[in-house]
Amino acid sequence: MTAIPETLFTDLPLKRQGKVRDIFDFGDTLLLVTTDRLSAFDVVLPDPIPDKGKVLNQISVFWFEKMADIVGNHLVTTDVDTYPEICHPYRDALEKRSMLVEKADPLAVECIVRGYISGSGWSSYKKNGRVCGIQLPEGLKESDKLETPLYTPSTKAEVGDHDINISFEQTIDILGRETAEKIRDLSLEIYNKGAALALEKGIIIADTKFEFGMLDGEIILIDEVLTPDSSRFWPLDDYAPGRGQKSFDKQAVRDWLVNSGWDKTPPGPRLPREIIDNTARTYKVIYERLTGGTL
Ligand SMILES: Nc1ncnc2c1ncn2[C@@H]1O[C@H](COP(=O)(O)OP(=O)(O)OP(=O)(O)O)[C@@H](O)[C@H]1O
Ligand SMILES: [Mg+2]
């Protein structure tokens, strides 16, 4: 099991490196490669987590298929044999951690859905009873399940900055009413279906972010879907409102980092072997529980 911190496919057309994914541009298609990089407190740590990228990639594939009756998506294939030929020498690295997708025009709105009150939503509620401008009932506790999930869109900030929350009305200004309503409704429907399915497997998906794109005049689901990187995953058996929840995927890393006294500015510290192994095992457990498959 060799971890892949970056792709180093020097003859492939690299388009961008995200915190976690390396993206290659083949014109009409993109190759999304999910590396084993791990970020915590918004900093990419020097140690990759073996097979984390395979888990994330395959969780997205799992959801794209599950949601196909709700909305089309960008997935073309995960079969390396049918990738552009120039990719074939990298088969071992690409297998299970990559997908070839249709290149769409990404819509300039990030579709965030919150089923539980946590993180920045909880901080805001404590101050003024609202989350992204939406008034909520009094008396909510941290991590409470919301009566109905909230749609709180944002726009992408420049690299390095945090995204900026915007109102639904602002998304109408950006996209037009029809598209704004459509992606709101799709986001809520996908979240509701995904969260219900995950809950049956003992995983709470507290909140998440979707992206949509336009392809041949149609709205399709792009990017990654309901992964631990785009969502908050909580273990159901540990869930109790009135406090922050354990992160299903990153808790061991976060605890260790907090105890290490690191000031959360780059570069992040090296992790002890046991934390890396433990986290790799946790990602595997999440994949197996959720999908019923083995990696
Ligand atoms: N089908 C697609 N067509 C066009 N762009 C896409 C498609 N799918 C995903 N993208 C874009 O690919 C980019 C992925 O980069 P991003 O910075 O999110 O990488 P990441 O590894 O997820 O990093 P981070 O953890 O910071 O989110 C996003 O800008 C997203 O809009
Ligand atoms: Mg991303």
mmCIF file of N, CA and C in Angstrom, residues 142-218:
data_model
loop_
_atom_site.group_PDB
_atom_site.id
_atom_site.type_symbol
_atom_site.label_atom_id
_atom_site.label_comp_id
_atom_site.label_asym_id
_atom_site.label_seq_id
_atom_site.Cartn_x
_atom_site.Cartn_y
_atom_site.Cartn_z
ATOM 1 N N GLU A 142 -26.230 22.950 20.034
ATOM 2 C CA GLU A 142 -25.195 22.635 19.053
ATOM 3 C C GLU A 142 -25.390 21.208 18.537
ATOM 4 N N SER A 143 -25.270 21.048 17.221
ATOM 5 C CA SER A 143 -25.379 19.745 16.531
ATOM 6 C C SER A 143 -26.802 19.205 16.431
ATOM 7 N N ASP A 144 -27.798 20.010 16.848
ATOM 8 C CA ASP A 144 -29.186 19.563 16.690
ATOM 9 C C ASP A 144 -29.514 19.320 15.221
ATOM 10 N N LYS A 145 -30.404 18.355 15.016
ATOM 11 C CA LYS A 145 -30.941 18.152 13.665
ATOM 12 C C LYS A 145 -31.941 19.270 13.391
ATOM 13 N N LEU A 146 -31.886 19.830 12.216
ATOM 14 C CA LEU A 146 -32.826 20.897 11.867
ATOM 15 C C LEU A 146 -34.138 20.282 11.397
ATOM 16 N N GLU A 147 -35.205 21.018 11.651
ATOM 17 C CA GLU A 147 -36.536 20.532 11.265
ATOM 18 C C GLU A 147 -36.575 20.163 9.780
ATOM 19 N N THR A 148 -36.087 21.092 8.954
ATOM 20 C CA THR A 148 -35.880 20.772 7.538
ATOM 21 C C THR A 148 -34.491 21.297 7.162
ATOM 22 N N PRO A 149 -33.808 20.595 6.276
ATOM 23 C CA PRO A 149 -32.462 21.044 5.901
ATOM 24 C C PRO A 149 -32.481 22.447 5.290
ATOM 25 N N LEU A 150 -31.419 23.190 5.558
ATOM 26 C CA LEU A 150 -31.292 24.558 5.045
ATOM 27 C C LEU A 150 -30.424 24.574 3.800
ATOM 28 N N TYR A 151 -30.815 25.402 2.853
ATOM 29 C CA TYR A 151 -29.993 25.635 1.667
ATOM 30 C C TYR A 151 -29.305 26.977 1.855
ATOM 31 N N THR A 152 -27.974 26.969 1.983
ATOM 32 C CA THR A 152 -27.233 28.209 2.239
ATOM 33 C C THR A 152 -26.106 28.339 1.207
ATOM 34 N N PRO A 153 -26.426 28.896 0.042
ATOM 35 C CA PRO A 153 -25.441 28.959 -1.039
ATOM 36 C C PRO A 153 -24.269 29.884 -0.717
ATOM 37 N N SER A 154 -23.188 29.705 -1.439
ATOM 38 C CA SER A 154 -22.042 30.608 -1.293
ATOM 39 C C SER A 154 -21.394 30.783 -2.666
ATOM 40 N N THR A 155 -20.518 31.758 -2.749
ATOM 41 C CA THR A 155 -19.734 31.890 -3.986
ATOM 42 C C THR A 155 -18.299 31.520 -3.682
ATOM 43 N N LYS A 156 -17.614 31.072 -4.730
ATOM 44 C CA LYS A 156 -16.225 30.689 -4.557
ATOM 45 C C LYS A 156 -15.378 31.920 -4.354
ATOM 46 N N ALA A 157 -14.553 31.884 -3.323
ATOM 47 C CA ALA A 157 -13.613 32.979 -3.108
ATOM 48 C C ALA A 157 -12.354 32.690 -3.923
ATOM 49 N N GLU A 158 -11.482 33.682 -3.999
ATOM 50 C CA GLU A 158 -10.177 33.451 -4.626
ATOM 51 C C GLU A 158 -9.446 32.376 -3.839
ATOM 52 N N VAL A 159 -8.500 31.716 -4.506
ATOM 53 C CA VAL A 159 -7.748 30.630 -3.859
ATOM 54 C C VAL A 159 -7.228 31.084 -2.495
ATOM 55 N N GLY A 160 -7.440 30.232 -1.501
ATOM 56 C CA GLY A 160 -6.909 30.545 -0.170
ATOM 57 C C GLY A 160 -7.914 31.232 0.735
ATOM 58 N N ASP A 161 -8.862 31.959 0.145
ATOM 59 C CA ASP A 161 -9.858 32.635 0.971
ATOM 60 C C ASP A 161 -11.019 31.702 1.271
ATOM 61 N N HIS A 162 -11.773 32.038 2.310
ATOM 62 C CA HIS A 162 -12.976 31.259 2.590
ATOM 63 C C HIS A 162 -14.088 31.700 1.653
ATOM 64 N N ASP A 163 -14.990 30.766 1.347
ATOM 65 C CA ASP A 163 -16.104 31.107 0.473
ATOM 66 C C ASP A 163 -17.010 32.130 1.168
ATOM 67 N N ILE A 164 -17.774 32.850 0.345
ATOM 68 C CA ILE A 164 -18.613 33.927 0.875
ATOM 69 C C ILE A 164 -20.069 33.503 0.798
ATOM 70 N N ASN A 165 -20.758 33.510 1.932
ATOM 71 C CA ASN A 165 -22.183 33.162 1.928
ATOM 72 C C ASN A 165 -22.985 34.219 1.193
ATOM 73 N N ILE A 166 -23.966 33.765 0.422
ATOM 74 C CA ILE A 166 -24.854 34.708 -0.253
ATOM 75 C C ILE A 166 -26.300 34.264 -0.039
ATOM 76 N N SER A 167 -27.223 35.198 -0.239
ATOM 77 C CA SER A 167 -28.632 34.855 -0.052
ATOM 78 C C SER A 167 -29.141 34.132 -1.305
ATOM 79 N N PHE A 168 -30.285 33.478 -1.158
ATOM 80 C CA PHE A 168 -30.888 32.844 -2.328
ATOM 81 C C PHE A 168 -31.197 33.893 -3.402
ATOM 82 N N GLU A 169 -31.662 35.088 -2.973
ATOM 83 C CA GLU A 169 -31.936 36.164 -3.937
ATOM 84 C C GLU A 169 -30.687 36.504 -4.759
ATOM 85 N N GLN A 170 -29.532 36.514 -4.105
ATOM 86 C CA GLN A 170 -28.299 36.802 -4.851
ATOM 87 C C GLN A 170 -27.984 35.701 -5.865
ATOM 88 N N THR A 171 -28.344 34.467 -5.541
ATOM 89 C CA THR A 171 -28.090 33.408 -6.528
ATOM 90 C C THR A 171 -28.995 33.594 -7.750
ATOM 91 N N ILE A 172 -30.177 34.184 -7.539
ATOM 92 C CA ILE A 172 -31.059 34.492 -8.677
ATOM 93 C C ILE A 172 -30.394 35.564 -9.553
ATOM 94 N N ASP A 173 -29.787 36.570 -8.910
ATOM 95 C CA ASP A 173 -29.092 37.615 -9.685
ATOM 96 C C ASP A 173 -27.956 37.000 -10.515
ATOM 97 N N ILE A 174 -27.284 36.020 -9.954
ATOM 98 C CA ILE A 174 -26.125 35.444 -10.646
ATOM 99 C C ILE A 174 -26.563 34.484 -11.766
ATOM 100 N N LEU A 175 -27.573 33.662 -11.482
ATOM 101 C CA LEU A 175 -27.884 32.537 -12.385
ATOM 102 C C LEU A 175 -29.211 32.664 -13.115
ATOM 103 N N GLY A 176 -30.048 33.590 -12.689
ATOM 104 C CA GLY A 176 -31.428 33.625 -13.184
ATOM 105 C C GLY A 176 -32.294 32.754 -12.293
ATOM 106 N N ARG A 177 -33.597 33.099 -12.246
ATOM 107 C CA ARG A 177 -34.482 32.427 -11.290
ATOM 108 C C ARG A 177 -34.606 30.927 -11.540
ATOM 109 N N GLU A 178 -34.751 30.578 -12.811
ATOM 110 C CA GLU A 178 -35.029 29.162 -13.107
ATOM 111 C C GLU A 178 -33.870 28.259 -12.657
ATOM 112 N N THR A 179 -32.651 28.651 -13.025
ATOM 113 C CA THR A 179 -31.491 27.837 -12.656
ATOM 114 C C THR A 179 -31.270 27.859 -11.149
ATOM 115 N N ALA A 180 -31.435 29.027 -10.544
ATOM 116 C CA ALA A 180 -31.225 29.141 -9.089
ATOM 117 C C ALA A 180 -32.195 28.229 -8.334
ATOM 118 N N GLU A 181 -33.442 28.217 -8.761
ATOM 119 C CA GLU A 181 -34.438 27.362 -8.088
ATOM 120 C C GLU A 181 -34.143 25.894 -8.343
ATOM 121 N N LYS A 182 -33.748 25.603 -9.573
ATOM 122 C CA LYS A 182 -33.487 24.209 -9.936
ATOM 123 C C LYS A 182 -32.351 23.611 -9.098
ATOM 124 N N ILE A 183 -31.238 24.352 -8.977
ATOM 125 C CA ILE A 183 -30.112 23.757 -8.234
ATOM 126 C C ILE A 183 -30.384 23.742 -6.732
ATOM 127 N N ARG A 184 -31.213 24.673 -6.252
ATOM 128 C CA ARG A 184 -31.614 24.598 -4.836
ATOM 129 C C ARG A 184 -32.428 23.326 -4.606
ATOM 130 N N ASP A 185 -33.415 23.103 -5.469
ATOM 131 C CA ASP A 185 -34.290 21.938 -5.281
ATOM 132 C C ASP A 185 -33.513 20.626 -5.446
ATOM 133 N N LEU A 186 -32.632 20.603 -6.445
ATOM 134 C CA LEU A 186 -31.817 19.399 -6.642
ATOM 135 C C LEU A 186 -30.926 19.136 -5.431
ATOM 136 N N SER A 187 -30.313 20.212 -4.913
ATOM 137 C CA SER A 187 -29.401 20.052 -3.770
ATOM 138 C C SER A 187 -30.126 19.443 -2.579
ATOM 139 N N LEU A 188 -31.312 19.958 -2.304
ATOM 140 C CA LEU A 188 -32.070 19.453 -1.147
ATOM 141 C C LEU A 188 -32.496 18.004 -1.382
ATOM 142 N N GLU A 189 -32.899 17.707 -2.608
ATOM 143 C CA GLU A 189 -33.339 16.335 -2.899
ATOM 144 C C GLU A 189 -32.174 15.333 -2.791
ATOM 145 N N ILE A 190 -31.026 15.724 -3.329
ATOM 146 C CA ILE A 190 -29.855 14.827 -3.260
ATOM 147 C C ILE A 190 -29.421 14.650 -1.806
ATOM 148 N N TYR A 191 -29.386 15.767 -1.074
ATOM 149 C CA TYR A 191 -28.987 15.658 0.338
ATOM 150 C C TYR A 191 -29.952 14.755 1.103
ATOM 151 N N ASN A 192 -31.235 14.970 0.917
ATOM 152 C CA ASN A 192 -32.220 14.183 1.675
ATOM 153 C C ASN A 192 -32.071 12.692 1.382
ATOM 154 N N LYS A 193 -31.921 12.369 0.126
ATOM 155 C CA LYS A 193 -31.775 10.960 -0.241
ATOM 156 C C LYS A 193 -30.466 10.380 0.309
ATOM 157 N N GLY A 194 -29.384 11.132 0.141
ATOM 158 C CA GLY A 194 -28.077 10.639 0.583
ATOM 159 C C GLY A 194 -27.998 10.522 2.095
ATOM 160 N N ALA A 195 -28.510 11.546 2.794
ATOM 161 C CA ALA A 195 -28.422 11.531 4.257
ATOM 162 C C ALA A 195 -29.248 10.382 4.834
ATOM 163 N N ALA A 196 -30.398 10.104 4.227
ATOM 164 C CA ALA A 196 -31.247 9.010 4.718
ATOM 165 C C ALA A 196 -30.542 7.671 4.520
ATOM 166 N N LEU A 197 -29.937 7.527 3.360
ATOM 167 C CA LEU A 197 -29.236 6.263 3.080
ATOM 168 C C LEU A 197 -28.031 6.085 4.004
ATOM 169 N N ALA A 198 -27.280 7.160 4.218
ATOM 170 C CA ALA A 198 -26.104 7.076 5.095
ATOM 171 C C ALA A 198 -26.528 6.771 6.531
ATOM 172 N N LEU A 199 -27.623 7.374 6.947
ATOM 173 C CA LEU A 199 -28.101 7.164 8.322
ATOM 174 C C LEU A 199 -28.407 5.692 8.585
ATOM 175 N N GLU A 200 -28.975 5.037 7.598
ATOM 176 C CA GLU A 200 -29.228 3.589 7.739
ATOM 177 C C GLU A 200 -27.935 2.811 7.956
ATOM 178 N N LYS A 201 -26.820 3.383 7.492
ATOM 179 C CA LYS A 201 -25.517 2.713 7.643
ATOM 180 C C LYS A 201 -24.751 3.244 8.854
ATOM 181 N N GLY A 202 -25.433 4.042 9.680
ATOM 182 C CA GLY A 202 -24.789 4.527 10.900
ATOM 183 C C GLY A 202 -23.941 5.764 10.715
ATOM 184 N N ILE A 203 -24.162 6.492 9.619
ATOM 185 C CA ILE A 203 -23.381 7.707 9.369
ATOM 186 C C ILE A 203 -24.334 8.899 9.216
ATOM 187 N N ILE A 204 -24.088 9.929 10.022
ATOM 188 C CA ILE A 204 -24.823 11.178 9.847
ATOM 189 C C ILE A 204 -24.044 12.053 8.876
ATOM 190 N N ILE A 205 -24.714 12.504 7.826
ATOM 191 C CA ILE A 205 -24.095 13.536 6.977
ATOM 192 C C ILE A 205 -24.712 14.860 7.413
ATOM 193 N N ALA A 206 -23.954 15.591 8.206
ATOM 194 C CA ALA A 206 -24.506 16.784 8.870
ATOM 195 C C ALA A 206 -24.731 17.918 7.880
ATOM 196 N N ASP A 207 -23.781 18.101 6.989
ATOM 197 C CA ASP A 207 -23.938 19.135 5.964
ATOM 198 C C ASP A 207 -23.029 18.795 4.795
ATOM 199 N N THR A 208 -23.223 19.488 3.703
ATOM 200 C CA THR A 208 -22.444 19.144 2.512
ATOM 201 C C THR A 208 -22.463 20.275 1.500
ATOM 202 N N LYS A 209 -21.629 20.117 0.483
ATOM 203 C CA LYS A 209 -21.556 21.107 -0.600
ATOM 204 C C LYS A 209 -21.636 20.394 -1.943
ATOM 205 N N PHE A 210 -22.506 20.882 -2.813
ATOM 206 C CA PHE A 210 -22.578 20.346 -4.175
ATOM 207 C C PHE A 210 -22.162 21.429 -5.160
ATOM 208 N N GLU A 211 -21.697 20.958 -6.328
ATOM 209 C CA GLU A 211 -21.484 21.882 -7.443
ATOM 210 C C GLU A 211 -22.216 21.347 -8.661
ATOM 211 N N PHE A 212 -22.747 22.275 -9.427
ATOM 212 C CA PHE A 212 -23.414 21.909 -10.676
ATOM 213 C C PHE A 212 -22.728 22.620 -11.830
ATOM 214 N N GLY A 213 -22.898 22.055 -13.018
ATOM 215 C CA GLY A 213 -22.346 22.686 -14.215
ATOM 216 C C GLY A 213 -23.341 22.574 -15.354
ATOM 217 N N MET A 214 -23.097 23.344 -16.396
ATOM 218 C CA MET A 214 -23.936 23.275 -17.597
ATOM 219 C C MET A 214 -23.193 22.462 -18.644
ATOM 220 N N LEU A 215 -23.919 21.523 -19.243
ATOM 221 C CA LEU A 215 -23.358 20.746 -20.345
ATOM 222 C C LEU A 215 -24.447 20.588 -21.391
ATOM 223 N N ASP A 216 -24.186 21.087 -22.600
ATOM 224 C CA ASP A 216 -25.174 21.027 -23.688
ATOM 225 C C ASP A 216 -26.539 21.538 -23.227
ATOM 226 N N GLY A 217 -26.529 22.636 -22.492
ATOM 227 C CA GLY A 217 -27.785 23.255 -22.084
ATOM 228 C C GLY A 217 -28.479 22.578 -20.908
ATOM 229 N N GLU A 218 -27.870 21.522 -20.351
ATOM 230 C CA GLU A 218 -28.483 20.814 -19.213
ATOM 231 C C GLU A 218 -27.675 21.087 -17.939
#
